[in-house]
């Protein structure tokens, strides 16, 4: 099990690092404005095992780690639905923390545009309505679209679920596998 975990972890990180080496412009994560927190959410897929990994990371306006969570969801979703469900789950989890003034970022433009538009009738539309309902219960939630390269930490958390098939959450101190992501995000 440990060997499988290590292999999957290396594979996920080599893909991210390989893109950086190919000369693709990698944008960096940026902290939110003073007094706000930033929530990055990501959904990863393991189609062979019919599993999705949802992961999110919460950081303050200095870029300090506040919390992270990963969870496993059985089933296959379309990418847009999975990303929207991940944002909904992250906001539902935040509801219990009494943290407000949140910049919630997604790296799928379609989800961002749906969150900023009127309701529409479809499965995806109903999920988006759920996200909006949960967001309305938290003070000061704003949605943003970001490039995937700025969402690296939440991507790593979500990939961990797929490789480990387990849930977990952390407060104040990040899991060791995220430390390099945070250091990279905070250096120029």
PDB file of C-alpha atoms in Angstrom:
ATOM      1  CA  UNK A   1       0.000   0.000   0.000  1.00  0.00           C
ATOM      2  CA  UNK A   2       2.866   2.368   0.817  1.00  0.00           C
ATOM      3  CA  UNK A   3       4.558   1.616  -2.500  1.00  0.00           C
ATOM      4  CA  UNK A   4       1.310   2.285  -4.379  1.00  0.00           C
ATOM      5  CA  UNK A   5       0.917   5.581  -2.517  1.00  0.00           C
ATOM      6  CA  UNK A   6       4.493   6.635  -3.362  1.00  0.00           C
ATOM      7  CA  UNK A   7       4.103   5.680  -7.027  1.00  0.00           C
ATOM      8  CA  UNK A   8       0.850   7.637  -7.385  1.00  0.00           C
ATOM      9  CA  UNK A   9       2.302  10.635  -5.545  1.00  0.00           C
ATOM     10  CA  UNK A  10       5.370  10.709  -7.829  1.00  0.00           C
ATOM     11  CA  UNK A  11       3.190  10.354 -10.920  1.00  0.00           C
ATOM     12  CA  UNK A  12       0.933  13.276  -9.905  1.00  0.00           C
ATOM     13  CA  UNK A  13       3.884  15.525  -9.079  1.00  0.00           C
ATOM     14  CA  UNK A  14       5.886  14.609 -12.181  1.00  0.00           C
ATOM     15  CA  UNK A  15       2.945  15.661 -14.367  1.00  0.00           C
ATOM     16  CA  UNK A  16       2.770  19.076 -12.677  1.00  0.00           C
ATOM     17  CA  UNK A  17       6.538  19.567 -12.696  1.00  0.00           C
ATOM     18  CA  UNK A  18       6.831  18.295 -16.281  1.00  0.00           C
ATOM     19  CA  UNK A  19       4.509  21.030 -17.475  1.00  0.00           C
ATOM     20  CA  UNK A  20       6.634  23.638 -15.736  1.00  0.00           C
ATOM     21  CA  UNK A  21       9.766  22.349 -17.444  1.00  0.00           C
ATOM     22  CA  UNK A  22       8.164  22.414 -20.895  1.00  0.00           C
ATOM     23  CA  UNK A  23       8.094  26.196 -20.755  1.00  0.00           C
ATOM     24  CA  UNK A  24       4.367  26.520 -20.180  1.00  0.00           C
ATOM     25  CA  UNK A  25       3.703  29.740 -18.322  1.00  0.00           C
ATOM     26  CA  UNK A  26       2.877  28.751 -14.772  1.00  0.00           C
ATOM     27  CA  UNK A  27       0.940  31.344 -12.844  1.00  0.00           C
ATOM     28  CA  UNK A  28       1.335  31.340  -9.082  1.00  0.00           C
ATOM     29  CA  UNK A  29      -1.236  31.341  -6.342  1.00  0.00           C
ATOM     30  CA  UNK A  30      -1.914  34.807  -4.938  1.00  0.00           C
ATOM     31  CA  UNK A  31      -3.185  35.602  -1.456  1.00  0.00           C
ATOM     32  CA  UNK A  32      -6.594  37.248  -1.077  1.00  0.00           C
ATOM     33  CA  UNK A  33      -7.054  40.880  -0.094  1.00  0.00           C
ATOM     34  CA  UNK A  34      -6.445  41.901   3.502  1.00  0.00           C
ATOM     35  CA  UNK A  35      -9.050  40.424   5.874  1.00  0.00           C
ATOM     36  CA  UNK A  36     -10.230  37.730   3.453  1.00  0.00           C
ATOM     37  CA  UNK A  37      -9.456  34.025   3.111  1.00  0.00           C
ATOM     38  CA  UNK A  38      -9.015  32.048  -0.076  1.00  0.00           C
ATOM     39  CA  UNK A  39     -10.600  28.685  -0.773  1.00  0.00           C
ATOM     40  CA  UNK A  40      -9.182  26.621  -3.635  1.00  0.00           C
ATOM     41  CA  UNK A  41     -11.134  23.506  -4.599  1.00  0.00           C
ATOM     42  CA  UNK A  42     -10.307  20.701  -7.023  1.00  0.00           C
ATOM     43  CA  UNK A  43     -11.808  17.391  -8.162  1.00  0.00           C
ATOM     44  CA  UNK A  44      -9.638  14.490  -9.373  1.00  0.00           C
ATOM     45  CA  UNK A  45     -10.814  11.312 -11.088  1.00  0.00           C
ATOM     46  CA  UNK A  46      -9.959   7.629 -10.947  1.00  0.00           C
ATOM     47  CA  UNK A  47     -12.264   6.297 -13.646  1.00  0.00           C
ATOM     48  CA  UNK A  48     -10.913   2.759 -13.356  1.00  0.00           C
ATOM     49  CA  UNK A  49     -12.138   2.536  -9.776  1.00  0.00           C
ATOM     50  CA  UNK A  50     -15.226   4.725 -10.291  1.00  0.00           C
ATOM     51  CA  UNK A  51     -14.013   7.228  -7.666  1.00  0.00           C
ATOM     52  CA  UNK A  52     -13.601  10.989  -7.445  1.00  0.00           C
ATOM     53  CA  UNK A  53     -11.291  12.742  -5.051  1.00  0.00           C
ATOM     54  CA  UNK A  54     -12.406  16.153  -3.815  1.00  0.00           C
ATOM     55  CA  UNK A  55      -9.891  18.403  -2.139  1.00  0.00           C
ATOM     56  CA  UNK A  56      -9.764  21.953  -0.907  1.00  0.00           C
ATOM     57  CA  UNK A  57      -7.338  24.255   0.828  1.00  0.00           C
ATOM     58  CA  UNK A  58      -8.046  27.372   2.880  1.00  0.00           C
ATOM     59  CA  UNK A  59      -5.393  30.079   3.352  1.00  0.00           C
ATOM     60  CA  UNK A  60      -5.355  33.555   4.852  1.00  0.00           C
ATOM     61  CA  UNK A  61      -4.307  36.912   3.396  1.00  0.00           C
ATOM     62  CA  UNK A  62      -0.635  36.215   4.238  1.00  0.00           C
ATOM     63  CA  UNK A  63      -0.766  32.870   2.445  1.00  0.00           C
ATOM     64  CA  UNK A  64      -0.689  30.940   5.702  1.00  0.00           C
ATOM     65  CA  UNK A  65      -2.320  27.537   5.760  1.00  0.00           C
ATOM     66  CA  UNK A  66      -5.582  27.468   7.718  1.00  0.00           C
ATOM     67  CA  UNK A  67      -7.133  24.144   6.775  1.00  0.00           C
ATOM     68  CA  UNK A  68      -7.479  21.462   4.121  1.00  0.00           C
ATOM     69  CA  UNK A  69      -9.780  18.550   3.546  1.00  0.00           C
ATOM     70  CA  UNK A  70      -9.949  15.645   1.165  1.00  0.00           C
ATOM     71  CA  UNK A  71     -12.865  13.331   0.588  1.00  0.00           C
ATOM     72  CA  UNK A  72     -13.697  10.404  -1.626  1.00  0.00           C
ATOM     73  CA  UNK A  73     -16.920  10.235  -3.638  1.00  0.00           C
ATOM     74  CA  UNK A  74     -18.040   7.106  -5.454  1.00  0.00           C
ATOM     75  CA  UNK A  75     -19.364   7.454  -8.982  1.00  0.00           C
ATOM     76  CA  UNK A  76     -18.610   9.170 -12.248  1.00  0.00           C
ATOM     77  CA  UNK A  77     -19.542  12.777 -12.812  1.00  0.00           C
ATOM     78  CA  UNK A  78     -18.922  15.070 -15.717  1.00  0.00           C
ATOM     79  CA  UNK A  79     -15.993  17.387 -15.007  1.00  0.00           C
ATOM     80  CA  UNK A  80     -18.196  20.484 -14.648  1.00  0.00           C
ATOM     81  CA  UNK A  81     -20.492  18.685 -12.190  1.00  0.00           C
ATOM     82  CA  UNK A  82     -17.578  17.282 -10.177  1.00  0.00           C
ATOM     83  CA  UNK A  83     -15.935  20.708  -9.863  1.00  0.00           C
ATOM     84  CA  UNK A  84     -19.230  22.302  -8.805  1.00  0.00           C
ATOM     85  CA  UNK A  85     -19.892  19.524  -6.254  1.00  0.00           C
ATOM     86  CA  UNK A  86     -16.395  20.089  -4.857  1.00  0.00           C
ATOM     87  CA  UNK A  87     -17.050  23.815  -4.369  1.00  0.00           C
ATOM     88  CA  UNK A  88     -20.397  22.984  -2.742  1.00  0.00           C
ATOM     89  CA  UNK A  89     -18.815  20.461  -0.360  1.00  0.00           C
ATOM     90  CA  UNK A  90     -16.029  22.884   0.537  1.00  0.00           C
ATOM     91  CA  UNK A  91     -18.481  25.692   1.291  1.00  0.00           C
ATOM     92  CA  UNK A  92     -20.718  23.317   3.293  1.00  0.00           C
ATOM     93  CA  UNK A  93     -17.671  22.344   5.337  1.00  0.00           C
ATOM     94  CA  UNK A  94     -16.787  26.032   5.821  1.00  0.00           C
ATOM     95  CA  UNK A  95     -20.286  26.808   7.073  1.00  0.00           C
ATOM     96  CA  UNK A  96     -19.451  25.058  10.326  1.00  0.00           C
ATOM     97  CA  UNK A  97     -16.252  27.056  10.849  1.00  0.00           C
ATOM     98  CA  UNK A  98     -17.943  30.497  11.056  1.00  0.00           C
ATOM     99  CA  UNK A  99     -15.273  31.872   8.709  1.00  0.00           C
ATOM    100  CA  UNK A 100     -16.537  34.479   6.278  1.00  0.00           C
ATOM    101  CA  UNK A 101     -15.169  36.852   3.638  1.00  0.00           C
ATOM    102  CA  UNK A 102     -14.138  34.018   1.336  1.00  0.00           C
ATOM    103  CA  UNK A 103     -12.688  34.128  -2.164  1.00  0.00           C
ATOM    104  CA  UNK A 104     -13.737  30.749  -3.598  1.00  0.00           C
ATOM    105  CA  UNK A 105     -11.683  29.857  -6.657  1.00  0.00           C
ATOM    106  CA  UNK A 106     -12.370  27.266  -9.325  1.00  0.00           C
ATOM    107  CA  UNK A 107     -10.195  26.393 -12.304  1.00  0.00           C
ATOM    108  CA  UNK A 108     -13.119  25.546 -14.586  1.00  0.00           C
ATOM    109  CA  UNK A 109     -14.414  28.639 -16.338  1.00  0.00           C
ATOM    110  CA  UNK A 110     -17.786  27.040 -17.068  1.00  0.00           C
ATOM    111  CA  UNK A 111     -18.428  26.577 -13.331  1.00  0.00           C
ATOM    112  CA  UNK A 112     -17.397  30.164 -12.618  1.00  0.00           C
ATOM    113  CA  UNK A 113     -19.737  31.561 -15.302  1.00  0.00           C
ATOM    114  CA  UNK A 114     -22.602  29.371 -14.067  1.00  0.00           C
ATOM    115  CA  UNK A 115     -22.075  30.612 -10.496  1.00  0.00           C
ATOM    116  CA  UNK A 116     -22.256  34.209 -11.736  1.00  0.00           C
ATOM    117  CA  UNK A 117     -25.388  33.746 -13.862  1.00  0.00           C
ATOM    118  CA  UNK A 118     -29.095  33.108 -13.388  1.00  0.00           C
ATOM    119  CA  UNK A 119     -30.446  29.652 -12.609  1.00  0.00           C
ATOM    120  CA  UNK A 120     -31.094  27.173 -15.400  1.00  0.00           C
ATOM    121  CA  UNK A 121     -32.853  23.803 -15.564  1.00  0.00           C
ATOM    122  CA  UNK A 122     -30.440  20.885 -15.794  1.00  0.00           C
ATOM    123  CA  UNK A 123     -28.600  18.565 -13.423  1.00  0.00           C
ATOM    124  CA  UNK A 124     -25.638  20.931 -13.570  1.00  0.00           C
ATOM    125  CA  UNK A 125     -27.947  23.896 -12.955  1.00  0.00           C
ATOM    126  CA  UNK A 126     -29.371  22.256  -9.830  1.00  0.00           C
ATOM    127  CA  UNK A 127     -25.864  21.645  -8.469  1.00  0.00           C
ATOM    128  CA  UNK A 128     -24.971  25.276  -9.172  1.00  0.00           C
ATOM    129  CA  UNK A 129     -28.123  26.374  -7.327  1.00  0.00           C
ATOM    130  CA  UNK A 130     -27.005  24.261  -4.351  1.00  0.00           C
ATOM    131  CA  UNK A 131     -23.606  25.962  -4.400  1.00  0.00           C
ATOM    132  CA  UNK A 132     -25.269  29.381  -4.443  1.00  0.00           C
ATOM    133  CA  UNK A 133     -27.600  28.400  -1.574  1.00  0.00           C
ATOM    134  CA  UNK A 134     -24.713  27.251   0.607  1.00  0.00           C
ATOM    135  CA  UNK A 135     -22.691  30.360  -0.299  1.00  0.00           C
ATOM    136  CA  UNK A 136     -25.601  32.565   0.773  1.00  0.00           C
ATOM    137  CA  UNK A 137     -25.283  31.124   4.299  1.00  0.00           C
ATOM    138  CA  UNK A 138     -21.675  32.353   4.592  1.00  0.00           C
ATOM    139  CA  UNK A 139     -20.853  36.054   4.853  1.00  0.00           C
ATOM    140  CA  UNK A 140     -18.998  37.566   1.913  1.00  0.00           C
ATOM    141  CA  UNK A 141     -18.424  34.681  -0.524  1.00  0.00           C
ATOM    142  CA  UNK A 142     -17.070  35.804  -3.890  1.00  0.00           C
ATOM    143  CA  UNK A 143     -16.358  33.399  -6.766  1.00  0.00           C
ATOM    144  CA  UNK A 144     -13.340  33.625  -9.064  1.00  0.00           C
ATOM    145  CA  UNK A 145     -11.915  31.732 -12.010  1.00  0.00           C
ATOM    146  CA  UNK A 146      -8.186  30.953 -11.882  1.00  0.00           C
ATOM    147  CA  UNK A 147      -5.778  29.024 -14.056  1.00  0.00           C
ATOM    148  CA  UNK A 148      -5.067  25.473 -12.955  1.00  0.00           C
ATOM    149  CA  UNK A 149      -1.436  26.269 -12.127  1.00  0.00           C
ATOM    150  CA  UNK A 150      -2.606  28.587  -9.321  1.00  0.00           C
ATOM    151  CA  UNK A 151      -4.689  25.753  -7.886  1.00  0.00           C
ATOM    152  CA  UNK A 152      -1.805  23.313  -7.361  1.00  0.00           C
ATOM    153  CA  UNK A 153      -2.270  22.712  -3.617  1.00  0.00           C
ATOM    154  CA  UNK A 154      -5.942  21.700  -3.883  1.00  0.00           C
ATOM    155  CA  UNK A 155      -5.073  19.550  -6.930  1.00  0.00           C
ATOM    156  CA  UNK A 156      -2.488  17.736  -4.808  1.00  0.00           C
ATOM    157  CA  UNK A 157      -5.001  17.178  -1.988  1.00  0.00           C
ATOM    158  CA  UNK A 158      -7.599  15.782  -4.414  1.00  0.00           C
ATOM    159  CA  UNK A 159      -5.032  13.479  -6.071  1.00  0.00           C
ATOM    160  CA  UNK A 160      -4.105  12.131  -2.629  1.00  0.00           C
ATOM    161  CA  UNK A 161      -7.664  10.865  -2.185  1.00  0.00           C
ATOM    162  CA  UNK A 162      -7.494   8.957  -5.448  1.00  0.00           C
ATOM    163  CA  UNK A 163      -4.136   7.408  -4.567  1.00  0.00           C
ATOM    164  CA  UNK A 164      -4.948   6.712  -0.902  1.00  0.00           C
ATOM    165  CA  UNK A 165      -8.751   6.222  -1.118  1.00  0.00           C
ATOM    166  CA  UNK A 166      -9.204   7.888   2.229  1.00  0.00           C
ATOM    167  CA  UNK A 167     -10.533  11.103   3.650  1.00  0.00           C
ATOM    168  CA  UNK A 168      -8.738  13.477   5.958  1.00  0.00           C
ATOM    169  CA  UNK A 169      -8.667  17.033   7.200  1.00  0.00           C
ATOM    170  CA  UNK A 170      -6.040  19.281   8.691  1.00  0.00           C
ATOM    171  CA  UNK A 171      -6.164  22.506  10.679  1.00  0.00           C
ATOM    172  CA  UNK A 172      -3.293  24.933  11.320  1.00  0.00           C
ATOM    173  CA  UNK A 173      -0.530  22.560  10.128  1.00  0.00           C
ATOM    174  CA  UNK A 174      -0.604  21.257   6.543  1.00  0.00           C
ATOM    175  CA  UNK A 175       0.021  17.616   5.708  1.00  0.00           C
ATOM    176  CA  UNK A 176       3.645  17.020   4.785  1.00  0.00           C
ATOM    177  CA  UNK A 177       2.877  16.373   1.117  1.00  0.00           C
ATOM    178  CA  UNK A 178       1.613  19.985   0.778  1.00  0.00           C
ATOM    179  CA  UNK A 179       4.599  21.784   2.281  1.00  0.00           C
ATOM    180  CA  UNK A 180       6.490  22.055  -1.033  1.00  0.00           C
ATOM    181  CA  UNK A 181       3.380  23.457  -2.774  1.00  0.00           C
ATOM    182  CA  UNK A 182       3.040  26.176  -0.146  1.00  0.00           C
ATOM    183  CA  UNK A 183       6.713  27.082  -0.252  1.00  0.00           C
ATOM    184  CA  UNK A 184       6.564  27.304  -4.039  1.00  0.00           C
ATOM    185  CA  UNK A 185       3.421  29.472  -3.885  1.00  0.00           C
ATOM    186  CA  UNK A 186       5.014  31.936  -1.465  1.00  0.00           C
ATOM    187  CA  UNK A 187       8.359  32.374  -3.256  1.00  0.00           C
ATOM    188  CA  UNK A 188       8.793  34.599  -6.299  1.00  0.00           C
TER     189      UNK A 188
END
